């Protein structure tokens, strides 16, 4: 278990957030699964809470207006020292800015964007709220993987926007190496540190959603976590299996938000 730095370096994954239709029922699901408590967060985009573990903010959940029918998905946010400048760089590199730059009370400034292949991600310029301040423990986000059509082109986009060095699998230390078939994988490094991964799966992506960022949450016992997911009304997409990063499974919450659980040492 490690506490995150006071301020993430620009380009580091720093937060993950979810927008749902039923905030109360979603809170109950993640509280039972990960042990989160909840505290109010910025309300600019509607009702919003922060999931808190042992006093540390680890993720956010917001409530969509009833008339808004957006995909229900966890969104990975990357740190920025200047959200406006990052938004402009996203546009110049072929991405799309959908929301912002937008102030979120005194917490900070955000952007919601999509890469050229359509995967949605966020940009966060922290002020009073700097992002997740506990990582590497059960109940916290421990890794982020972009699942997309192919790695080379989209990898170049993230390199240009966030300054990553991207290496194909085998050229350096692999990322989470989830053990699935396929060779189109790459790891994104920042300052020599692996921070995220890309998995190109061609046309094996779900036809109803396209490319997306997948959040990994640590758990003490993957099989037990999967059992709890189904008990709580979620579903299993990929059952537990061994991988170099630990035993893991892909699941979805009751509203359909997909995430991966991976066994993480306490």
PDB file of N, CA and C in Angstrom, residues 38-82:
ATOM      1  N   UNK A  38     -18.537   7.375   1.319  1.00  0.00           N
ATOM      2  CA  UNK A  38     -18.727   8.404   0.305  1.00  0.00           C
ATOM      3  C   UNK A  38     -18.855   9.785   0.930  1.00  0.00           C
ATOM      4  N   UNK A  39     -18.241  10.760   0.252  1.00  0.00           N
ATOM      5  CA  UNK A  39     -18.307  12.159   0.662  1.00  0.00           C
ATOM      6  C   UNK A  39     -18.693  13.004  -0.548  1.00  0.00           C
ATOM      7  N   UNK A  40     -19.396  14.111  -0.339  1.00  0.00           N
ATOM      8  CA  UNK A  40     -19.781  14.962  -1.473  1.00  0.00           C
ATOM      9  C   UNK A  40     -18.570  15.515  -2.206  1.00  0.00           C
ATOM     10  N   UNK A  41     -18.711  15.629  -3.531  1.00  0.00           N
ATOM     11  CA  UNK A  41     -17.691  16.253  -4.367  1.00  0.00           C
ATOM     12  C   UNK A  41     -18.288  17.416  -5.128  1.00  0.00           C
ATOM     13  N   UNK A  42     -17.557  17.979  -6.110  1.00  0.00           N
ATOM     14  CA  UNK A  42     -18.076  19.113  -6.897  1.00  0.00           C
ATOM     15  C   UNK A  42     -19.390  18.745  -7.591  1.00  0.00           C
ATOM     16  N   UNK A  43     -20.316  19.687  -7.654  1.00  0.00           N
ATOM     17  CA  UNK A  43     -21.659  19.419  -8.170  1.00  0.00           C
ATOM     18  C   UNK A  43     -21.922  20.065  -9.534  1.00  0.00           C
ATOM     19  N   UNK A  44     -20.870  20.550 -10.213  1.00  0.00           N
ATOM     20  CA  UNK A  44     -21.097  21.241 -11.490  1.00  0.00           C
ATOM     21  C   UNK A  44     -21.815  20.382 -12.523  1.00  0.00           C
ATOM     22  N   UNK A  45     -21.496  19.085 -12.548  1.00  0.00           N
ATOM     23  CA  UNK A  45     -22.098  18.200 -13.540  1.00  0.00           C
ATOM     24  C   UNK A  45     -23.234  17.374 -12.954  1.00  0.00           C
ATOM     25  N   UNK A  46     -23.787  17.831 -11.818  1.00  0.00           N
ATOM     26  CA  UNK A  46     -24.855  17.104 -11.152  1.00  0.00           C
ATOM     27  C   UNK A  46     -24.356  16.505  -9.850  1.00  0.00           C
ATOM     28  N   UNK A  47     -25.186  15.669  -9.234  1.00  0.00           N
ATOM     29  CA  UNK A  47     -24.810  15.041  -7.970  1.00  0.00           C
ATOM     30  C   UNK A  47     -23.545  14.217  -8.164  1.00  0.00           C
ATOM     31  N   UNK A  48     -22.589  14.365  -7.246  1.00  0.00           N
ATOM     32  CA  UNK A  48     -21.290  13.708  -7.407  1.00  0.00           C
ATOM     33  C   UNK A  48     -20.713  13.426  -6.026  1.00  0.00           C
ATOM     34  N   UNK A  49     -20.176  12.212  -5.853  1.00  0.00           N
ATOM     35  CA  UNK A  49     -19.558  11.833  -4.587  1.00  0.00           C
ATOM     36  C   UNK A  49     -18.184  11.238  -4.852  1.00  0.00           C
ATOM     37  N   UNK A  50     -17.355  11.261  -3.808  1.00  0.00           N
ATOM     38  CA  UNK A  50     -16.042  10.618  -3.875  1.00  0.00           C
ATOM     39  C   UNK A  50     -16.054   9.373  -3.015  1.00  0.00           C
ATOM     40  N   UNK A  51     -15.595   8.266  -3.593  1.00  0.00           N
ATOM     41  CA  UNK A  51     -15.413   7.059  -2.814  1.00  0.00           C
ATOM     42  C   UNK A  51     -14.165   7.197  -1.962  1.00  0.00           C
ATOM     43  N   UNK A  52     -14.291   6.895  -0.681  1.00  0.00           N
ATOM     44  CA  UNK A  52     -13.211   7.104   0.287  1.00  0.00           C
ATOM     45  C   UNK A  52     -12.895   5.781   0.965  1.00  0.00           C
ATOM     46  N   UNK A  53     -11.607   5.459   1.046  1.00  0.00           N
ATOM     47  CA  UNK A  53     -11.139   4.238   1.686  1.00  0.00           C
ATOM     48  C   UNK A  53     -10.102   4.612   2.735  1.00  0.00           C
ATOM     49  N   UNK A  54     -10.360   4.268   3.971  1.00  0.00           N
ATOM     50  CA  UNK A  54      -9.444   4.600   5.071  1.00  0.00           C
ATOM     51  C   UNK A  54      -9.099   6.092   5.092  1.00  0.00           C
ATOM     52  N   UNK A  55     -10.090   6.925   4.778  1.00  0.00           N
ATOM     53  CA  UNK A  55      -9.889   8.363   4.807  1.00  0.00           C
ATOM     54  C   UNK A  55      -9.282   8.952   3.549  1.00  0.00           C
ATOM     55  N   UNK A  56      -8.994   8.117   2.550  1.00  0.00           N
ATOM     56  CA  UNK A  56      -8.367   8.582   1.311  1.00  0.00           C
ATOM     57  C   UNK A  56      -9.368   8.521   0.154  1.00  0.00           C
ATOM     58  N   UNK A  57      -9.466   9.609  -0.628  1.00  0.00           N
ATOM     59  CA  UNK A  57     -10.318   9.612  -1.813  1.00  0.00           C
ATOM     60  C   UNK A  57      -9.682   8.741  -2.890  1.00  0.00           C
ATOM     61  N   UNK A  58     -10.450   7.792  -3.457  1.00  0.00           N
ATOM     62  CA  UNK A  58      -9.881   6.871  -4.435  1.00  0.00           C
ATOM     63  C   UNK A  58     -10.588   6.895  -5.790  1.00  0.00           C
ATOM     64  N   UNK A  59     -11.854   7.353  -5.852  1.00  0.00           N
ATOM     65  CA  UNK A  59     -12.585   7.366  -7.119  1.00  0.00           C
ATOM     66  C   UNK A  59     -13.837   8.220  -6.959  1.00  0.00           C
ATOM     67  N   UNK A  60     -14.439   8.605  -8.079  1.00  0.00           N
ATOM     68  CA  UNK A  60     -15.633   9.433  -8.046  1.00  0.00           C
ATOM     69  C   UNK A  60     -16.802   8.775  -8.753  1.00  0.00           C
ATOM     70  N   UNK A  61     -18.015   9.075  -8.294  1.00  0.00           N
ATOM     71  CA  UNK A  61     -19.238   8.598  -8.945  1.00  0.00           C
ATOM     72  C   UNK A  61     -20.220   9.761  -9.023  1.00  0.00           C
ATOM     73  N   UNK A  62     -20.724  10.024 -10.212  1.00  0.00           N
ATOM     74  CA  UNK A  62     -21.703  11.078 -10.418  1.00  0.00           C
ATOM     75  C   UNK A  62     -22.999  10.516 -10.954  1.00  0.00           C
ATOM     76  N   UNK A  63     -24.053  11.344 -10.877  1.00  0.00           N
ATOM     77  CA  UNK A  63     -25.372  10.913 -11.335  1.00  0.00           C
ATOM     78  C   UNK A  63     -25.761  11.681 -12.592  1.00  0.00           C
ATOM     79  N   UNK A  64     -26.143  10.936 -13.631  1.00  0.00           N
ATOM     80  CA  UNK A  64     -26.602  11.530 -14.876  1.00  0.00           C
ATOM     81  C   UNK A  64     -28.037  12.026 -14.735  1.00  0.00           C
ATOM     82  N   UNK A  65     -28.354  13.096 -15.448  1.00  0.00           N
ATOM     83  CA  UNK A  65     -29.746  13.531 -15.520  1.00  0.00           C
ATOM     84  C   UNK A  65     -30.565  12.442 -16.206  1.00  0.00           C
ATOM     85  N   UNK A  66     -31.835  12.262 -15.825  1.00  0.00           N
ATOM     86  CA  UNK A  66     -32.642  11.169 -16.376  1.00  0.00           C
ATOM     87  C   UNK A  66     -32.700  11.161 -17.901  1.00  0.00           C
ATOM     88  N   UNK A  67     -32.658  12.359 -18.518  1.00  0.00           N
ATOM     89  CA  UNK A  67     -32.783  12.416 -19.983  1.00  0.00           C
ATOM     90  C   UNK A  67     -31.470  12.141 -20.710  1.00  0.00           C
ATOM     91  N   UNK A  68     -30.375  12.029 -19.976  1.00  0.00           N
ATOM     92  CA  UNK A  68     -29.072  11.796 -20.608  1.00  0.00           C
ATOM     93  C   UNK A  68     -28.793  10.301 -20.678  1.00  0.00           C
ATOM     94  N   UNK A  69     -28.645   9.795 -21.889  1.00  0.00           N
ATOM     95  CA  UNK A  69     -28.440   8.369 -22.095  1.00  0.00           C
ATOM     96  C   UNK A  69     -27.041   8.151 -22.669  1.00  0.00           C
ATOM     97  N   UNK A  70     -26.039   8.326 -21.797  1.00  0.00           N
ATOM     98  CA  UNK A  70     -24.647   8.151 -22.189  1.00  0.00           C
ATOM     99  C   UNK A  70     -24.174   6.755 -21.805  1.00  0.00           C
ATOM    100  N   UNK A  71     -23.112   6.251 -22.464  1.00  0.00           N
ATOM    101  CA  UNK A  71     -22.555   4.962 -22.049  1.00  0.00           C
ATOM    102  C   UNK A  71     -22.109   5.023 -20.584  1.00  0.00           C
ATOM    103  N   UNK A  72     -22.409   3.975 -19.837  1.00  0.00           N
ATOM    104  CA  UNK A  72     -22.011   3.898 -18.433  1.00  0.00           C
ATOM    105  C   UNK A  72     -20.633   3.249 -18.384  1.00  0.00           C
ATOM    106  N   UNK A  73     -19.611   4.028 -18.037  1.00  0.00           N
ATOM    107  CA  UNK A  73     -18.248   3.518 -18.101  1.00  0.00           C
ATOM    108  C   UNK A  73     -17.337   4.293 -17.160  1.00  0.00           C
ATOM    109  N   UNK A  74     -16.375   3.597 -16.584  1.00  0.00           N
ATOM    110  CA  UNK A  74     -15.345   4.263 -15.807  1.00  0.00           C
ATOM    111  C   UNK A  74     -14.451   5.074 -16.736  1.00  0.00           C
ATOM    112  N   UNK A  75     -14.110   6.291 -16.319  1.00  0.00           N
ATOM    113  CA  UNK A  75     -13.267   7.185 -17.114  1.00  0.00           C
ATOM    114  C   UNK A  75     -11.950   7.423 -16.390  1.00  0.00           C
ATOM    115  N   UNK A  76     -10.845   7.191 -17.083  1.00  0.00           N
ATOM    116  CA  UNK A  76      -9.517   7.468 -16.548  1.00  0.00           C
ATOM    117  C   UNK A  76      -9.155   8.923 -16.801  1.00  0.00           C
ATOM    118  N   UNK A  77      -8.658   9.596 -15.766  1.00  0.00           N
ATOM    119  CA  UNK A  77      -8.216  10.990 -15.877  1.00  0.00           C
ATOM    120  C   UNK A  77      -6.696  11.055 -15.786  1.00  0.00           C
ATOM    121  N   UNK A  78      -6.107  11.940 -16.596  1.00  0.00           N
ATOM    122  CA  UNK A  78      -4.668  12.151 -16.594  1.00  0.00           C
ATOM    123  C   UNK A  78      -4.364  13.548 -16.063  1.00  0.00           C
ATOM    124  N   UNK A  79      -3.319  13.642 -15.258  1.00  0.00           N
ATOM    125  CA  UNK A  79      -2.974  14.907 -14.617  1.00  0.00           C
ATOM    126  C   UNK A  79      -2.432  15.915 -15.629  1.00  0.00           C
ATOM    127  N   UNK A  80      -2.727  17.184 -15.376  1.00  0.00           N
ATOM    128  CA  UNK A  80      -2.230  18.283 -16.197  1.00  0.00           C
ATOM    129  C   UNK A  80      -1.958  19.487 -15.306  1.00  0.00           C
ATOM    130  N   UNK A  81      -0.928  20.245 -15.652  1.00  0.00           N
ATOM    131  CA  UNK A  81      -0.680  21.516 -14.961  1.00  0.00           C
ATOM    132  C   UNK A  81      -1.476  22.651 -15.584  1.00  0.00           C
ATOM    133  N   UNK A  82      -2.053  22.418 -16.787  1.00  0.00           N
ATOM    134  CA  UNK A  82      -2.808  23.449 -17.496  1.00  0.00           C
ATOM    135  C   UNK A  82      -3.837  22.759 -18.384  1.00  0.00           C
TER     136      UNK A  82
END
